[in-house]
Amino acid sequence: MTGKHTGFSASVNAMYDKAVALMDLSPGLADKIRVCNATYTVRFGVRLRGAIHTFTGYRSIHSEHMEPVKGGIRFAMAVNQDEVEALASLMTYKCALVETPFGGSKGGLCIDPRQWEPHEMEQITRRFAYELIKRDLINPAQNVPAPDMGTGAREMAWIADQYQRMHTTDINGRACVTGKPLNAGGIQGRVEATGRGVQYALREFFRHAEDKAAAGLSGMLDGKRVVVQGLGNVGFHAASFLMREDGAKITAVIERDGAVFSDAGIDVDALHMHVQETGGVKGFAGAEYEADGTKLLEADCDILIPAALEAVIHTGNAARIKAPLIIEAANGPVTSEANDILVQKGCVIIPDLYANAGGVTVSYFEWVKNLSHIRFGRMQRRAEEARHQLLVDELERLSANTAVPWKLSDDFKANYLRGAGELELVRSGLDDTMRGAYGAMREVWHARGDVPDLRTAGFIVSIDRIAASYQAKGL
Ligand code: GLU
């Protein structure tokens, strides 16, 4: 395709090298961190529909400076070794930036999940998991997968069950994979996590006048015109939260079968239902339709959220992108060359290694929950409520004795008295993580005159931490 770059790994490595050039790493360390430690290819046959079908899958381990290594498993026809290696390297940098104590990994299976019935998908997934588990490429202490494109809670439940069948006495078996359904050891808030993280990242960006000014933006998220590419789990949650909770206007949504757009804003929840029912955005009543969806990437807007595939913004279209702010909800949506064109134009990019880290952050909480065998908040919640009740009772008692008695509003009491449950704690932990990581990135961006963009700043923070961890190991 015109303007597309040559390789995903090459693109990530070019971004990495740009950061390394501004750092003072000990000789050879930059190369050691950059390379992918190992990539396993497994080929296996499954008897389906009266014939044996051979599938090819991968699990790539980019860096084991911390273990377990972490990263999703993708089911898609386009999966290949270069892609899983690039995605594994992004996991390393992502985990370091948001301080989840993992190395980076990624897996993929070449398959079109829509071609198979659920019971066939279960057979294939279990067989793939078996191949990885017997090589310790799925293991609570060594390698912990999660959902990615084409996979979700259902697949993670099959993988967890497969692991437990093969390790019947491993008391921590459930921690072998994250993104599981709640009833199979999952955690509340994991499904929405990556989209929620995008929302928290944007909120944090809009708290900093200097950063907004760099993109030529002002004000808050309210009324901002947002274009979203991809209404999958990440794009849908991000767009829905921004629309419902921050007052943003979703002016275009790009999907596989085209795009819909409306200056008045699109009801993303209704559109999502339409996509679930019909398989595409075409025919949605609340907006106009354009068959050549990618054109809408170039639409006039305030914020562009690519939340689908890698390399959708490349040298062929970068110069025509009008959005002053891009937040990379997908992994690698902007190529290295396109990044430079956009930065040159004054566009601010909130990079993938930060912007979509909400998923792995909540995966970390799930892994900790599995290892501690107790739900977050179970011990504290009622004690917290009892203490708050004490304070409310005391205030009301004091008020009764004043000349003009006052009352606490019912609304305040209801909110204040409620102890935090798992979902609130997960969101709080995620928000704190996104704020902290943004702070670390922007400090490097602004404090040094030679750091051109947030992405390079993010890489510098991340590489610094990985280098420190290698050095602590004596390397
Ligand atoms: N697949 C997601 C990502 O690319 C989540 C990974 C995880 O939770 O381990 O970040």
Coordinates of C-alpha atoms and ligand atoms in Angstrom, one line a residue:
M1 CA 0.0 0.0 0.0
T2 CA 1.3 3.5 -0.8
G3 CA 3.2 5.1 2.0
K4 CA 3.1 2.1 4.3
H5 CA 6.4 1.4 6.1
T6 CA 8.3 -1.8 5.7
G7 CA 8.1 -3.5 9.1
F8 CA 6.4 -3.0 12.5
S9 CA 9.5 -4.0 14.5
A10 CA 11.7 -1.7 12.4
S11 CA 9.3 1.1 13.2
V12 CA 9.3 0.5 16.9
N13 CA 13.1 0.1 16.9
A14 CA 13.5 3.4 15.1
M15 CA 11.5 5.1 17.8
Y16 CA 13.5 3.4 20.4
D17 CA 16.8 4.4 18.8
K18 CA 15.7 8.0 18.7
A19 CA 15.4 7.9 22.5
V20 CA 18.6 6.0 23.0
A21 CA 20.5 8.6 21.0
L22 CA 19.5 11.1 23.8
M23 CA 20.6 8.8 26.6
D24 CA 23.9 7.8 28.1
L25 CA 23.7 4.1 28.3
S26 CA 26.6 1.8 29.0
P27 CA 28.1 0.3 25.8
G28 CA 26.1 -2.6 24.4
L29 CA 23.2 -2.1 26.7
A30 CA 21.0 -0.4 24.2
D31 CA 21.4 -3.3 21.8
K32 CA 20.6 -5.8 24.6
I33 CA 17.4 -4.1 25.5
R34 CA 16.3 -3.6 21.9
V35 CA 16.5 -7.2 20.8
C36 CA 13.8 -9.8 21.2
N37 CA 15.0 -12.5 23.5
A38 CA 13.1 -15.5 21.9
T39 CA 10.2 -16.2 19.6
Y40 CA 8.6 -19.6 19.7
T41 CA 6.6 -20.8 16.7
V42 CA 4.2 -23.7 17.3
R43 CA 2.4 -25.6 14.5
F44 CA -0.3 -28.0 15.5
G45 CA -3.2 -29.9 13.9
V46 CA -6.8 -30.0 15.1
R47 CA -9.3 -32.5 13.7
L48 CA -12.3 -30.4 12.7
R49 CA -15.1 -30.9 10.2
G50 CA -13.7 -34.3 9.2
A51 CA -10.2 -33.1 8.3
I52 CA -7.0 -32.1 10.1
H53 CA -6.4 -28.4 10.1
T54 CA -2.9 -27.1 10.8
F55 CA -2.5 -23.8 12.7
T56 CA 0.5 -21.6 13.3
G57 CA 0.9 -19.7 16.5
Y58 CA 3.7 -17.6 18.2
R59 CA 4.7 -16.5 21.6
S60 CA 7.5 -14.0 21.6
I61 CA 9.5 -13.0 24.7
H62 CA 11.1 -9.6 24.3
S63 CA 12.6 -8.9 27.7
E64 CA 12.9 -11.0 30.9
H65 CA 14.5 -8.2 33.0
M66 CA 11.4 -8.9 35.2
E67 CA 9.3 -12.0 35.3
P68 CA 6.7 -13.1 34.6
V69 CA 6.6 -11.6 31.1
K70 CA 3.3 -10.2 30.1
G71 CA 1.3 -9.5 27.0
G72 CA -1.8 -10.5 25.1
I73 CA -2.6 -13.2 22.6
R74 CA -4.0 -12.0 19.3
F75 CA -6.2 -14.1 17.0
A76 CA -6.0 -12.7 13.4
M77 CA -5.1 -13.8 9.9
A78 CA -2.4 -11.1 9.7
V79 CA -0.5 -12.4 12.7
N80 CA 3.2 -13.0 11.8
Q81 CA 6.6 -13.2 13.6
D82 CA 7.5 -9.6 13.0
E83 CA 4.2 -8.4 14.3
V84 CA 4.4 -10.4 17.6
E85 CA 8.0 -9.4 18.1
A86 CA 7.1 -5.7 17.7
L87 CA 4.1 -6.0 20.0
A88 CA 6.2 -7.9 22.6
S89 CA 8.8 -5.1 22.6
L90 CA 6.0 -2.5 23.1
M91 CA 4.8 -4.6 26.1
T92 CA 8.3 -4.3 27.6
Y93 CA 8.3 -0.5 27.3
K94 CA 4.7 -0.2 28.3
C95 CA 5.1 -2.2 31.5
A96 CA 8.2 -0.2 32.5
L97 CA 6.5 3.1 31.9
V98 CA 3.4 2.3 34.0
E99 CA 5.4 0.4 36.6
T100 CA 3.8 -3.0 36.3
P101 CA 6.5 -5.5 37.4
F102 CA 6.7 -7.5 34.2
G103 CA 8.9 -8.1 31.2
G104 CA 7.3 -7.9 27.7
S105 CA 5.8 -10.7 25.7
K106 CA 3.1 -11.2 23.0
G107 CA 1.4 -14.1 21.3
G108 CA -0.6 -14.7 18.2
L109 CA -2.5 -17.3 16.3
C110 CA -3.1 -17.1 12.5
I111 CA -6.8 -17.7 12.4
D112 CA -10.0 -15.9 11.4
P113 CA -12.1 -16.5 14.5
R114 CA -15.3 -15.7 12.5
Q115 CA -14.8 -18.8 10.4
W116 CA -15.2 -21.2 13.3
E117 CA -18.1 -22.2 15.7
P118 CA -17.6 -21.5 19.4
H119 CA -17.0 -25.2 20.2
E120 CA -14.4 -25.3 17.4
M121 CA -12.7 -22.2 18.7
E122 CA -12.6 -23.8 22.2
Q123 CA -10.8 -26.9 20.7
I124 CA -8.3 -24.8 18.8
T125 CA -7.6 -22.4 21.7
R126 CA -7.1 -25.3 24.2
R127 CA -4.7 -27.0 21.8
F128 CA -2.7 -23.8 21.3
A129 CA -2.7 -23.2 25.0
Y130 CA -1.5 -26.8 25.6
E131 CA 1.4 -26.2 23.2
L132 CA 2.4 -23.1 25.1
I133 CA 1.8 -24.5 28.6
K134 CA 3.9 -27.6 28.1
R135 CA 6.8 -25.3 27.2
D136 CA 6.2 -23.0 30.2
L137 CA 5.2 -20.2 27.8
I138 CA 2.1 -19.9 29.9
N139 CA 2.8 -19.9 33.6
P140 CA 1.9 -17.7 36.6
A141 CA 5.5 -17.1 37.4
Q142 CA 7.0 -16.9 33.9
N143 CA 4.6 -15.8 31.2
V144 CA 1.1 -14.5 31.7
P145 CA -1.0 -13.8 28.5
A146 CA -4.1 -11.7 28.3
P147 CA -6.7 -10.7 25.6
D148 CA -5.8 -8.8 22.5
M149 CA -7.4 -8.4 19.1
G150 CA -9.7 -11.3 18.4
T151 CA -9.6 -12.7 21.9
G152 CA -11.5 -11.9 25.1
A153 CA -12.6 -13.2 28.4
R154 CA -14.0 -16.4 26.9
E155 CA -10.6 -17.5 25.4
M156 CA -8.8 -16.6 28.7
A157 CA -11.2 -18.8 30.6
W158 CA -10.4 -21.7 28.3
I159 CA -6.6 -21.1 28.7
A160 CA -6.9 -20.9 32.5
D161 CA -8.8 -24.1 32.6
Q162 CA -6.4 -25.8 30.3
Y163 CA -3.5 -24.7 32.6
Q164 CA -5.3 -26.0 35.7
R165 CA -6.0 -29.4 34.0
M166 CA -2.3 -29.7 33.3
H167 CA -1.1 -28.4 36.8
T168 CA -3.8 -29.7 39.1
T169 CA -1.8 -28.9 42.3
D170 CA -0.7 -25.4 41.4
I171 CA -2.6 -23.2 43.9
N172 CA -1.8 -20.1 41.9
G173 CA -2.9 -21.6 38.6
R174 CA -5.5 -18.9 38.0
A175 CA -2.8 -16.3 37.8
C176 CA -1.5 -18.0 34.6
V177 CA -3.6 -15.6 32.4
T178 CA -5.4 -12.4 33.0
G179 CA -8.6 -10.9 31.4
K180 CA -10.6 -13.9 32.7
P181 CA -14.4 -13.7 33.3
L182 CA -15.3 -12.7 36.9
N183 CA -16.5 -16.2 37.7
A184 CA -13.2 -17.7 36.6
G185 CA -10.9 -15.5 38.7
G186 CA -11.2 -12.2 36.7
I187 CA -11.4 -8.8 38.2
Q188 CA -14.0 -6.1 37.8
G189 CA -13.1 -3.3 35.4
R190 CA -10.7 -5.4 33.2
V191 CA -13.0 -5.4 30.1
E192 CA -13.3 -1.6 30.1
A193 CA -9.7 -1.1 31.3
T194 CA -7.9 -0.1 28.1
G195 CA -10.7 2.3 27.1
R196 CA -10.9 3.7 30.6
G197 CA -7.1 4.2 30.5
V198 CA -7.4 6.2 27.3
Q199 CA -10.0 8.4 29.0
Y200 CA -7.8 8.9 32.1
A201 CA -4.8 9.7 29.9
L202 CA -6.8 12.4 28.1
R203 CA -8.2 13.9 31.3
E204 CA -4.6 14.1 32.6
F205 CA -3.4 15.7 29.4
F206 CA -6.1 18.3 29.6
R207 CA -5.1 19.2 33.2
H208 CA -1.8 20.7 31.8
A209 CA -2.2 24.0 30.1
E210 CA 1.3 23.9 28.7
D211 CA 0.7 20.5 27.0
K212 CA -2.7 21.6 25.6
A213 CA -1.0 24.7 24.3
A214 CA 1.6 22.6 22.4
A215 CA -1.3 21.1 20.5
G216 CA -3.1 24.5 20.1
L217 CA -5.9 23.3 22.3
S218 CA -7.6 24.9 25.3
G219 CA -10.4 24.2 27.7
M220 CA -11.4 20.8 28.9
L221 CA -12.8 17.7 27.1
D222 CA -16.3 19.0 27.1
G223 CA -17.4 19.7 23.5
K224 CA -14.2 18.5 21.9
R225 CA -14.7 16.8 18.5
V226 CA -13.3 13.3 18.5
V227 CA -12.8 10.9 15.6
V228 CA -12.4 7.2 16.6
Q229 CA -11.1 4.4 14.4
G230 CA -12.2 1.0 15.5
L231 CA -15.3 0.3 17.7
G232 CA -13.8 -2.9 19.3
N233 CA -13.4 -3.2 23.0
V234 CA -10.9 -0.4 23.3
G235 CA -12.4 2.1 20.9
F236 CA -15.9 1.6 22.0
H237 CA -15.2 2.0 25.8
A238 CA -13.0 5.0 25.2
A239 CA -15.5 6.7 23.0
S240 CA -18.5 5.9 25.2
F241 CA -16.8 7.1 28.4
L242 CA -15.6 10.3 26.7
M243 CA -19.1 11.0 25.3
R244 CA -21.1 10.1 28.4
E245 CA -18.8 11.3 31.2
D246 CA -16.7 14.1 29.7
G247 CA -19.1 15.7 27.2
A248 CA -16.9 15.0 24.2
K249 CA -18.6 14.9 20.8
I250 CA -17.8 11.8 18.7
T251 CA -18.0 13.3 15.2
A252 CA -16.8 10.2 13.2
V253 CA -16.4 6.5 13.7
I254 CA -14.3 4.4 11.3
E255 CA -14.9 0.7 11.0
R256 CA -14.0 -2.2 8.7
D257 CA -17.0 -1.5 6.3
G258 CA -16.6 2.3 6.1
A259 CA -17.2 5.3 8.4
V260 CA -20.1 7.3 9.8
F261 CA -19.9 10.9 10.6
S262 CA -22.0 13.7 12.0
D263 CA -21.1 17.3 13.2
A264 CA -23.8 17.0 15.8
G265 CA -22.1 14.0 17.4
I266 CA -22.8 10.3 17.2
D267 CA -24.5 8.3 19.9
V268 CA -21.7 5.7 20.2
D269 CA -23.7 3.4 22.4
A270 CA -26.4 3.1 19.8
L271 CA -23.9 2.7 17.0
H272 CA -22.2 0.0 19.0
M273 CA -25.5 -1.9 19.2
H274 CA -26.0 -1.4 15.4
V275 CA -22.5 -2.9 14.8
Q276 CA -23.2 -5.8 17.0
E277 CA -26.5 -6.5 15.2
T278 CA -25.5 -5.9 11.6
G279 CA -21.7 -6.4 11.6
G280 CA -20.8 -2.9 10.4
V281 CA -21.6 0.8 10.7
K282 CA -23.4 1.0 7.3
G283 CA -27.1 1.8 7.6
F284 CA -26.8 3.5 11.0
A285 CA -29.6 6.0 11.2
G286 CA -27.9 8.7 13.3
A287 CA -25.1 9.7 10.9
E288 CA -24.0 10.0 7.3
Y289 CA -22.0 7.1 5.7
E290 CA -18.7 7.1 3.8
A291 CA -17.6 3.8 2.2
D292 CA -13.9 4.8 2.1
G293 CA -13.6 5.0 5.9
T294 CA -9.9 5.8 6.2
K295 CA -10.6 9.2 4.6
L296 CA -12.2 10.2 7.9
L297 CA -8.8 9.8 9.6
E298 CA -8.1 13.1 7.8
A299 CA -11.2 14.8 9.0
D300 CA -11.2 18.1 10.9
C301 CA -11.4 17.4 14.6
D302 CA -9.7 18.0 17.9
I303 CA -8.7 14.5 18.9
L304 CA -8.0 11.5 16.8
I305 CA -8.2 8.1 18.5
P306 CA -6.8 5.3 16.3
A307 CA -8.0 2.2 18.2
A308 CA -7.7 -0.5 15.6
L309 CA -4.7 -1.7 13.6
E310 CA -1.0 -0.8 13.4
A311 CA 0.4 1.4 10.7
V312 CA -2.8 3.2 9.7
I313 CA -1.1 6.6 9.8
H314 CA 1.9 6.3 7.5
T315 CA 3.9 8.5 5.1
G316 CA 1.0 8.3 2.6
N317 CA -1.5 10.1 4.7
A318 CA 0.4 11.7 7.7
A319 CA 0.7 15.2 6.0
R320 CA -3.1 15.3 5.5
I321 CA -4.0 14.5 9.1
K322 CA -5.7 17.6 10.6
A323 CA -6.1 16.5 14.2
P324 CA -3.9 18.5 16.5
L325 CA -3.9 15.7 19.1
I326 CA -3.7 12.0 18.5
I327 CA -4.0 9.4 21.2
E328 CA -2.8 5.9 20.2
A329 CA -5.3 3.5 21.7
A330 CA -4.1 0.8 19.4
N331 CA -0.5 -0.5 19.4
G332 CA 1.6 1.1 16.7
P333 CA -1.0 3.0 14.7
V334 CA 1.5 5.7 13.7
T335 CA 4.7 4.6 11.9
S336 CA 8.0 6.1 12.9
E337 CA 8.2 8.1 9.7
A338 CA 4.7 9.4 10.0
N339 CA 5.4 10.3 13.6
D340 CA 8.1 12.7 12.5
I341 CA 5.9 14.3 9.8
L342 CA 3.2 14.9 12.4
V343 CA 5.5 16.2 15.1
Q344 CA 7.0 18.6 12.5
K345 CA 3.5 19.9 11.8
G346 CA 3.0 20.6 15.6
C347 CA 0.7 17.6 16.2
V348 CA 0.9 16.2 19.7
I349 CA 0.8 12.4 19.9
I350 CA 0.0 10.6 23.2
P351 CA 1.9 7.4 22.5
D352 CA 0.7 3.8 22.6
L353 CA 3.2 2.7 25.2
Y354 CA 1.4 5.0 27.6
A355 CA -2.0 5.6 26.1
N356 CA -3.2 1.9 25.9
A357 CA -1.4 0.7 29.1
G358 CA -4.7 0.6 31.0
G359 CA -5.2 -3.0 30.0
V360 CA -2.0 -4.4 31.3
T361 CA -2.3 -2.2 34.4
V362 CA -5.6 -3.8 35.4
S363 CA -4.2 -7.2 34.3
Y364 CA -1.5 -6.6 37.0
F365 CA -4.3 -6.0 39.6
E366 CA -6.0 -9.2 38.5
W367 CA -2.7 -11.2 38.7
V368 CA -2.2 -9.8 42.3
K369 CA -5.8 -10.7 43.2
N370 CA -5.3 -14.2 42.0
L371 CA -2.0 -14.6 43.9
S372 CA -3.5 -13.2 47.1
H373 CA -6.7 -15.2 46.7
I374 CA -8.9 -12.4 47.9
R375 CA -11.0 -9.8 46.2
F376 CA -9.8 -6.2 46.6
G377 CA -11.8 -4.3 49.3
R378 CA -13.2 -7.4 51.0
M379 CA -11.4 -6.8 54.3
Q380 CA -11.7 -3.0 54.5
R381 CA -15.0 -2.0 52.9
R382 CA -17.4 -2.3 55.9
A383 CA -14.8 -1.0 58.4
E384 CA -14.4 2.0 56.2
E385 CA -18.2 2.5 56.0
A386 CA -18.5 2.2 59.8
R387 CA -15.8 4.9 60.4
H388 CA -17.5 7.2 57.9
Q389 CA -20.8 6.6 59.7
L390 CA -19.2 7.5 63.0
L391 CA -18.2 10.9 61.6
V392 CA -21.6 11.6 60.0
D393 CA -23.4 10.7 63.3
E394 CA -21.0 13.0 65.2
L395 CA -21.5 15.9 62.8
E396 CA -25.2 15.5 63.0
R397 CA -25.1 15.3 66.8
L398 CA -23.1 18.6 66.9
S399 CA -25.4 20.3 64.5
A400 CA -28.4 19.5 66.6
N401 CA -26.9 21.5 69.4
T402 CA -26.3 24.7 67.3
A403 CA -28.6 27.7 67.2
V404 CA -29.3 27.2 63.5
P405 CA -29.1 23.4 62.9
W406 CA -27.7 22.3 59.6
K407 CA -28.0 19.1 57.7
L408 CA -25.7 17.0 55.5
S409 CA -27.4 16.4 52.2
D410 CA -28.7 12.9 51.4
D411 CA -26.6 12.8 48.3
F412 CA -23.4 13.6 50.2
K413 CA -24.2 11.0 52.8
A414 CA -24.9 8.3 50.3
N415 CA -21.7 8.9 48.5
Y416 CA -19.5 9.4 51.5
L417 CA -20.9 6.5 53.5
R418 CA -20.3 4.0 50.7
G419 CA -17.0 2.0 51.1
A420 CA -15.0 1.3 48.0
G421 CA -15.7 -2.0 46.3
E422 CA -13.4 -3.8 43.8
L423 CA -14.5 -1.7 40.8
E424 CA -13.9 1.6 42.5
L425 CA -10.5 0.4 43.7
V426 CA -9.5 -0.8 40.3
R427 CA -10.5 2.5 38.7
S428 CA -8.7 4.4 41.4
G429 CA -5.5 2.3 40.9
L430 CA -5.7 2.8 37.2
D431 CA -6.3 6.5 37.4
D432 CA -3.3 6.9 39.8
T433 CA -1.1 4.8 37.4
M434 CA -2.1 6.9 34.3
R435 CA -1.5 10.2 36.2
G436 CA 1.9 9.0 37.5
A437 CA 3.2 7.7 34.2
Y438 CA 2.0 10.9 32.4
G439 CA 3.8 13.0 35.0
A440 CA 7.1 11.1 34.5
M441 CA 6.8 11.5 30.7
R442 CA 5.9 15.1 30.6
E443 CA 8.7 16.0 33.0
V444 CA 11.3 14.6 30.6
W445 CA 9.5 16.2 27.7
H446 CA 9.6 19.7 29.2
A447 CA 12.7 19.6 31.4
R448 CA 15.1 18.8 28.6
G449 CA 15.3 20.9 25.5
D450 CA 16.3 18.1 23.2
V451 CA 13.3 15.8 23.6
P452 CA 11.0 16.4 20.6
D453 CA 7.8 14.6 21.7
L454 CA 6.0 12.7 24.4
R455 CA 6.8 9.4 22.7
T456 CA 10.6 9.9 22.9
A457 CA 10.1 11.1 26.5
G458 CA 8.1 7.9 27.3
F459 CA 10.8 5.7 25.8
I460 CA 13.5 7.5 27.8
V461 CA 11.6 7.0 31.1
S462 CA 11.0 3.4 30.2
I463 CA 14.5 2.5 28.9
D464 CA 16.0 4.2 32.0
R465 CA 14.0 1.9 34.3
I466 CA 14.8 -1.2 32.2
A467 CA 18.5 -0.3 32.2
A468 CA 18.5 0.1 36.0
S469 CA 16.9 -3.2 36.4
Y470 CA 19.6 -4.9 34.1
Q471 CA 22.3 -3.1 36.0
A472 CA 20.9 -4.3 39.4
K473 CA 21.2 -7.8 38.0
G474 CA 24.9 -7.1 37.3
L475 CA 24.7 -7.0 33.5
Ligands
GLU1 N1 -3.2 -6.9 24.9 C1 -3.1 -5.8 25.8 C2 -2.0 -4.9 25.4 O1 -1.6 -4.8 24.3 C3 -3.1 -6.2 27.3 C4 -1.9 -7.0 27.7 C5 -2.1 -7.5 29.1 O2 -3.0 -7.2 29.8 O3 -1.1 -8.3 29.5 O4 -1.6 -4.1 26.2

